[in-house]
Every structure is written in structure tokens, then in C-alpha cells.
Short mmCIF file of C-alpha atoms in Angstrom, two decimals:
data_model
loop_
_atom_site.label_atom_id
_atom_site.label_comp_id
_atom_site.label_asym_id
_atom_site.label_seq_id
_atom_site.Cartn_x
_atom_site.Cartn_y
_atom_site.Cartn_z
CA MET A 1 -39.20 49.06 -5.23
CA SER A 2 -38.82 45.74 -2.96
CA THR A 3 -36.35 43.00 -3.56
CA GLU A 4 -38.70 40.58 -4.73
CA MET A 5 -40.32 43.12 -7.25
CA ALA A 6 -37.03 43.64 -8.49
CA LYS A 7 -36.18 40.17 -9.14
CA SER A 8 -39.38 39.73 -10.89
CA LEU A 9 -38.79 42.44 -13.38
CA THR A 10 -35.15 41.08 -13.87
CA LEU A 11 -36.77 37.58 -14.59
CA LEU A 12 -39.24 39.09 -17.33
CA THR A 13 -36.48 41.34 -19.11
CA ALA A 14 -34.49 38.15 -19.24
CA LEU A 15 -37.45 36.11 -20.63
CA ALA A 16 -38.34 38.65 -22.99
CA ALA A 17 -34.82 38.83 -24.49
CA CYS A 18 -34.58 35.23 -24.83
CA LEU A 19 -37.84 35.31 -26.61
CA ALA A 20 -36.80 37.96 -28.95
CA LEU A 21 -33.61 36.52 -29.81
CA ALA A 22 -35.63 32.87 -30.56
CA ALA A 23 -37.67 34.86 -32.68
CA ALA A 24 -34.98 36.10 -34.61
CA ASP A 25 -34.00 32.59 -35.51
CA TRP A 26 -37.25 31.31 -37.06
CA SER A 27 -37.13 30.89 -40.97
CA GLN A 28 -40.10 30.42 -43.23
CA GLY A 29 -40.61 27.08 -45.20
CA THR A 30 -43.37 24.86 -46.25
CA ALA A 31 -44.38 21.30 -45.12
CA THR A 32 -46.15 18.26 -46.80
CA PHE A 33 -46.36 14.83 -45.29
CA TYR A 34 -45.90 11.16 -46.56
CA GLY A 35 -45.43 7.52 -45.03
CA GLY A 36 -49.11 6.81 -43.99
CA PRO A 37 -51.11 7.10 -40.87
CA ASP A 38 -48.62 5.14 -38.65
CA GLY A 39 -45.48 6.62 -40.14
CA SER A 40 -44.00 3.10 -41.42
CA GLY A 41 -43.41 4.37 -44.87
CA THR A 42 -40.75 6.75 -43.44
CA MET A 43 -38.45 4.05 -42.40
CA GLY A 44 -35.20 3.67 -44.32
CA GLY A 45 -34.52 6.52 -46.59
CA ALA A 46 -31.29 8.93 -47.67
CA CYS A 47 -29.59 8.61 -44.36
CA GLY A 48 -29.36 5.15 -44.27
CA TYR A 49 -30.88 4.76 -40.62
CA GLU A 50 -32.88 1.88 -41.95
CA ASN A 51 -35.36 1.17 -38.80
CA LEU A 52 -35.99 4.68 -37.15
CA TYR A 53 -37.14 2.82 -34.00
CA ASN A 54 -34.11 1.08 -33.68
CA ALA A 55 -31.75 3.72 -34.72
CA GLY A 56 -33.29 6.12 -31.82
CA TYR A 57 -35.61 8.55 -33.98
CA GLY A 58 -38.99 7.13 -34.15
CA VAL A 59 -41.94 8.38 -35.87
CA ASN A 60 -41.28 12.30 -35.64
CA ASN A 61 -39.24 12.50 -38.47
CA ALA A 62 -38.71 14.46 -42.14
CA ALA A 63 -37.43 14.41 -45.35
CA LEU A 64 -35.66 17.64 -46.09
CA SER A 65 -35.61 19.46 -49.25
CA PRO A 66 -32.07 19.73 -50.89
CA VAL A 67 -31.20 23.09 -49.52
CA LEU A 68 -31.64 21.88 -46.26
CA PHE A 69 -30.62 18.24 -46.52
CA ASN A 70 -27.08 19.43 -47.47
CA ASP A 71 -25.96 16.18 -49.22
CA GLY A 72 -26.46 14.51 -45.82
CA ALA A 73 -24.75 16.80 -43.39
CA SER A 74 -27.91 17.30 -42.01
CA CYS A 75 -29.02 13.90 -41.07
CA GLY A 76 -30.03 13.36 -37.72
CA GLN A 77 -30.35 17.24 -36.77
CA CYS A 78 -33.37 18.59 -34.99
CA TYR A 79 -35.97 21.01 -36.32
CA VAL A 80 -38.89 22.58 -34.35
CA ILE A 81 -41.56 23.50 -37.10
CA ILE A 82 -45.05 25.57 -36.28
CA CYS A 83 -47.59 26.15 -38.97
CA ASP A 84 -47.63 29.81 -39.93
CA ALA A 85 -51.14 31.18 -39.96
CA SER A 86 -50.30 34.43 -41.29
CA ARG A 87 -49.29 33.22 -45.05
CA PRO A 88 -51.48 31.70 -47.73
CA GLY A 89 -52.56 28.23 -46.61
CA GLY A 90 -52.74 29.27 -43.12
CA GLN A 91 -56.13 28.43 -42.55
CA TYR A 92 -54.94 24.71 -42.66
CA CYS A 93 -52.89 25.44 -39.42
CA LYS A 94 -53.56 24.15 -36.02
CA PRO A 95 -53.16 27.20 -33.54
CA GLY A 96 -50.85 26.98 -30.72
CA THR A 97 -49.21 23.56 -31.77
CA TRP A 98 -45.84 22.96 -32.74
CA ILE A 99 -43.46 19.59 -33.11
CA THR A 100 -40.09 18.83 -33.18
CA VAL A 101 -38.76 16.27 -35.89
CA THR A 102 -35.49 14.48 -36.71
CA ALA A 103 -33.91 14.77 -40.47
CA THR A 104 -33.82 11.09 -41.72
CA ASN A 105 -34.45 11.28 -45.29
CA LEU A 106 -34.16 13.62 -48.48
CA CYS A 107 -37.25 15.13 -50.38
CA PRO A 108 -35.74 15.16 -53.78
CA SER A 109 -36.34 17.61 -56.54
CA ASN A 110 -39.53 16.70 -58.85
CA TYR A 111 -38.12 18.03 -62.14
CA ALA A 112 -41.34 16.94 -63.73
CA LEU A 113 -43.14 19.66 -61.88
CA PRO A 114 -42.71 23.75 -62.22
CA ASN A 115 -39.70 24.88 -60.28
CA GLY A 116 -39.08 21.23 -59.12
CA GLY A 117 -42.15 21.01 -56.87
CA TRP A 118 -42.26 21.34 -53.18
CA CYS A 119 -38.66 20.54 -52.68
CA GLY A 120 -37.34 22.25 -55.59
CA PRO A 121 -33.99 24.09 -55.76
CA GLY A 122 -33.41 26.74 -52.78
CA ARG A 123 -36.93 25.99 -51.54
CA PRO A 124 -36.90 25.15 -47.61
CA HIS A 125 -39.26 22.12 -47.28
CA PHE A 126 -40.05 19.47 -44.76
CA ASP A 127 -41.74 16.28 -46.31
CA MET A 128 -42.88 15.11 -42.57
CA SER A 129 -44.40 12.01 -41.49
CA GLN A 130 -48.12 12.20 -41.40
CA PRO A 131 -48.35 11.84 -37.60
CA ALA A 132 -45.88 14.62 -36.99
CA TRP A 133 -47.35 16.62 -39.71
CA GLU A 134 -50.84 16.45 -38.31
CA LYS A 135 -49.62 17.79 -34.84
CA ILE A 136 -49.66 21.20 -36.56
CA GLY A 137 -51.77 20.79 -39.84
CA ILE A 138 -55.14 19.86 -40.93
CA TYR A 139 -55.17 16.90 -43.14
CA SER A 140 -57.29 18.29 -45.95
CA GLY A 141 -54.43 20.89 -46.34
CA GLY A 142 -52.13 18.73 -47.82
CA ILE A 143 -49.32 21.56 -47.92
CA ILE A 144 -48.95 24.28 -45.22
CA PRO A 145 -46.76 27.25 -44.59
CA VAL A 146 -44.41 26.70 -41.52
CA GLN A 147 -41.82 28.51 -39.64
CA TYR A 148 -38.77 26.31 -38.30
CA GLN A 149 -35.59 26.43 -36.63
CA GLN A 150 -32.80 24.21 -35.79
CA VAL A 151 -32.91 22.81 -32.13
CA LYS A 152 -30.83 20.74 -29.53
CA CYS A 153 -31.53 17.22 -29.90
CA TRP A 154 -32.50 15.13 -26.84
CA ARG A 155 -31.81 11.40 -27.21
CA ASN A 156 -32.42 8.33 -25.24
CA GLY A 157 -29.38 6.27 -24.45
CA GLY A 158 -25.94 6.68 -26.24
CA VAL A 159 -24.64 6.97 -29.66
CA ARG A 160 -24.95 3.96 -31.86
CA PHE A 161 -22.81 2.39 -34.47
CA SER A 162 -24.12 0.06 -37.33
CA ILE A 163 -21.36 -1.69 -39.40
CA ALA A 164 -21.72 -2.69 -42.73
CA GLY A 165 -19.20 -3.09 -45.56
CA ASN A 166 -16.65 -5.75 -46.90
CA TYR A 167 -13.20 -7.28 -45.60
CA TYR A 168 -11.35 -4.20 -47.05
CA PHE A 169 -14.07 -1.61 -46.61
CA LEU A 170 -15.86 -0.34 -43.52
CA LEU A 171 -19.02 1.54 -43.87
CA VAL A 172 -20.45 2.68 -40.44
CA ASN A 173 -23.97 4.25 -40.12
CA ILE A 174 -23.52 6.84 -36.92
CA GLN A 175 -27.15 6.94 -35.19
CA ASN A 176 -28.80 8.71 -32.17
CA LEU A 177 -26.84 11.68 -31.75
CA ALA A 178 -27.60 14.24 -29.23
CA GLY A 179 -26.77 17.78 -29.38
CA SER A 180 -26.66 19.21 -32.66
CA GLY A 181 -27.62 15.65 -33.94
CA SER A 182 -25.13 15.47 -36.79
CA VAL A 183 -21.59 14.12 -37.44
CA ALA A 184 -19.01 16.82 -38.79
CA ALA A 185 -15.90 14.06 -38.61
CA ALA A 186 -15.48 10.63 -37.56
CA TRP A 187 -12.37 8.24 -36.91
CA VAL A 188 -12.02 4.48 -36.36
CA LYS A 189 -9.40 2.65 -34.67
CA GLY A 190 -8.73 -1.24 -34.44
CA ASP A 191 -6.96 -3.28 -31.78
CA LYS A 192 -3.92 -3.25 -34.47
CA THR A 193 -4.03 0.26 -35.81
CA GLY A 194 -3.91 3.95 -34.89
CA TRP A 195 -6.63 6.26 -35.60
CA ILE A 196 -7.93 6.07 -39.10
CA GLN A 197 -9.65 9.26 -40.57
CA MET A 198 -13.19 8.25 -42.01
CA SER A 199 -15.10 10.33 -45.06
CA ARG A 200 -18.91 10.47 -45.19
CA ASN A 201 -20.16 8.19 -47.93
CA TRP A 202 -23.77 8.88 -48.02
CA GLY A 203 -26.17 10.20 -45.44
CA ALA A 204 -25.19 9.39 -42.01
CA ASN A 205 -22.76 6.29 -43.49
CA TRP A 206 -18.88 7.03 -42.87
CA GLN A 207 -16.51 4.87 -44.51
CA ALA A 208 -12.76 3.77 -43.92
CA HIS A 209 -10.67 1.84 -46.66
CA ALA A 210 -9.15 -0.60 -44.24
CA GLY A 211 -9.32 -4.15 -43.33
CA LEU A 212 -10.65 -4.28 -39.83
CA VAL A 213 -12.23 -7.59 -39.47
CA GLY A 214 -11.45 -9.48 -36.31
CA GLN A 215 -10.21 -6.51 -34.43
CA GLY A 216 -12.12 -4.81 -31.84
CA LEU A 217 -13.13 -1.27 -32.93
CA SER A 218 -13.12 1.99 -31.23
CA PHE A 219 -14.64 5.21 -32.82
CA ALA A 220 -14.10 9.19 -32.43
CA VAL A 221 -16.69 11.50 -33.60
CA THR A 222 -16.94 15.23 -33.67
CA SER A 223 -20.45 16.81 -33.81
CA THR A 224 -21.46 19.87 -36.11
CA GLY A 225 -21.57 21.48 -32.80
CA GLY A 226 -17.94 20.85 -32.26
CA HIS A 227 -18.33 18.45 -29.12
CA TYR A 228 -15.58 15.39 -29.64
CA ILE A 229 -15.82 12.13 -28.02
CA GLN A 230 -14.09 9.21 -28.13
CA PHE A 231 -16.04 5.82 -27.87
CA LEU A 232 -13.26 3.15 -26.93
CA ASN A 233 -13.63 -0.47 -27.23
CA VAL A 234 -17.20 -0.41 -28.16
CA VAL A 235 -17.19 -3.06 -30.66
CA PRO A 236 -15.57 -6.22 -29.72
CA GLY A 237 -13.45 -8.55 -31.92
CA TRP A 238 -16.20 -10.90 -32.62
CA TRP A 239 -18.45 -8.54 -34.63
CA GLN A 240 -20.10 -9.33 -38.14
CA PHE A 241 -21.30 -6.97 -40.92
CA GLY A 242 -24.84 -5.95 -40.00
CA MET A 243 -24.42 -5.92 -36.28
CA THR A 244 -25.26 -2.48 -34.32
CA PHE A 245 -23.41 -1.72 -31.11
CA ASN A 246 -24.80 0.93 -28.39
CA THR A 247 -22.75 2.82 -26.08
CA ASN A 248 -23.35 4.96 -22.94
CA GLN A 249 -21.73 8.23 -24.52
CA ASN A 250 -23.61 11.00 -25.95
CA PHE A 251 -23.12 14.69 -27.09
CA TYR A 252 -24.12 17.72 -25.30
CA TYR A 253 -23.84 20.23 -28.32
#
């Protein structure tokens, strides 16, 4: 056997192993769409990102059912989704297509419907923006069977911190994370303080009960992938509530 042929066989074997591993990671779920043909109705939502373009996420987004949303811990995570033509409803699939979406909202259970509807208890479901959904499904289908897996997020630019709250209470929406896409832990530090542990308030909003008005701010964040970054001196002392501050750092995992 030639050296080149041996190399080719080694590469093919490695590729087959990677594909088998990826296939084992797929889970079954369902998907619908909301928000209109331009996706404008998906702005805002239970993660607190408000304008999804400004937050770095754009129109390829989805509201997750409660079992996937995990009380907001999944905000910002990325999922690759394909339509599953092998299951009932698969006639509405677009074969050979896929889409990656970011979790930006909650699809709540509808207790007026049997078993809570599409997003009922324990049901993995993606209520996607219409433009994202139509990448993989035929409009007339309405609901399609899908396979999905969480994947690494790729973002333009660095992590962003959007500040709200009041004089004694800081509420920070942490946006545009690459890597795992979501926040596991966060801290804030003023010019006159040490590091203060923050806690999740709701969605991607993290809180600190501290009077930090008039102080420059630094943040530290651990992603759900375990990557820890300090964002030093990213907010100047003249900041006001409602402002968002960009950084030049982001996560790898």
C-alpha cells in the first residue's frame, strides 16, 4: 500500500469516526415558527436581549420549550437543527438543509391545550423565527419533526454588557457570547470595590445588590463551557442605565 493511499484511508477512518460521534449526539424534537416573515416579532423575549441585531444574534433565533430553556440558563446557546423526514410530518421537510439558531426566548406551555401544547412539560420544541424555520421546513406544514444538537457559537466581536437597575441595584444583560454561548457565573467590580458575586435574575440578566453608580466597572464571566474571562475597565465611570458596552474579548468554549 502506498504512503498516499495509507494517508487517505487514515483520513477517511477519522472522518467516519467523527460522523458517527456527531450522529450519536442528535436528539429528537419538533419545531414551529413565529414572529412574521421578517422575524421582527421575535425581538425581545424571556432572555432580555431586546433588539436581537444589537445584541449580536440577528434573525436566526428560537424560543425554547421549558425543558430546553432551563429557567434561562440556556439563553444564548446555539443549536443546529435539521428536519427529520423519517417521522410523521416529514413530508414538510426540505431535504438536505439545516440551520443554526440561537436561544433567545421561552416557548411556554399552553395549559389550555392537551398536554400543554407544542411546548408542554418535557417536550423538546423550538419555536423558531419564520425565516430560520423556512430554511428547513415547508410553510404549509406549520409543525415539523426535527433532530437537533447543541453546537459551538460563533460571534462577531466581543461580549457585550447592557446595564439597567437603580442606584442600589445593578442588572446586567450579558450578550453575544461565543463558545458555549451561555453564562454559568458572573462577577462585577467597581473602582472602589472588590469582586462582587452576581446571581441570575431572569434570562440572561445578572444582578448585584450594590451601589456602583459613578464607578468604572469591570466584569468577570464563566461560560457554561467552563471558560473564565475578566473584562477589565470596560465601563467608564460616566455610564448611565440603559447603556450597552462592547468588549474585544470573547469565549472559545
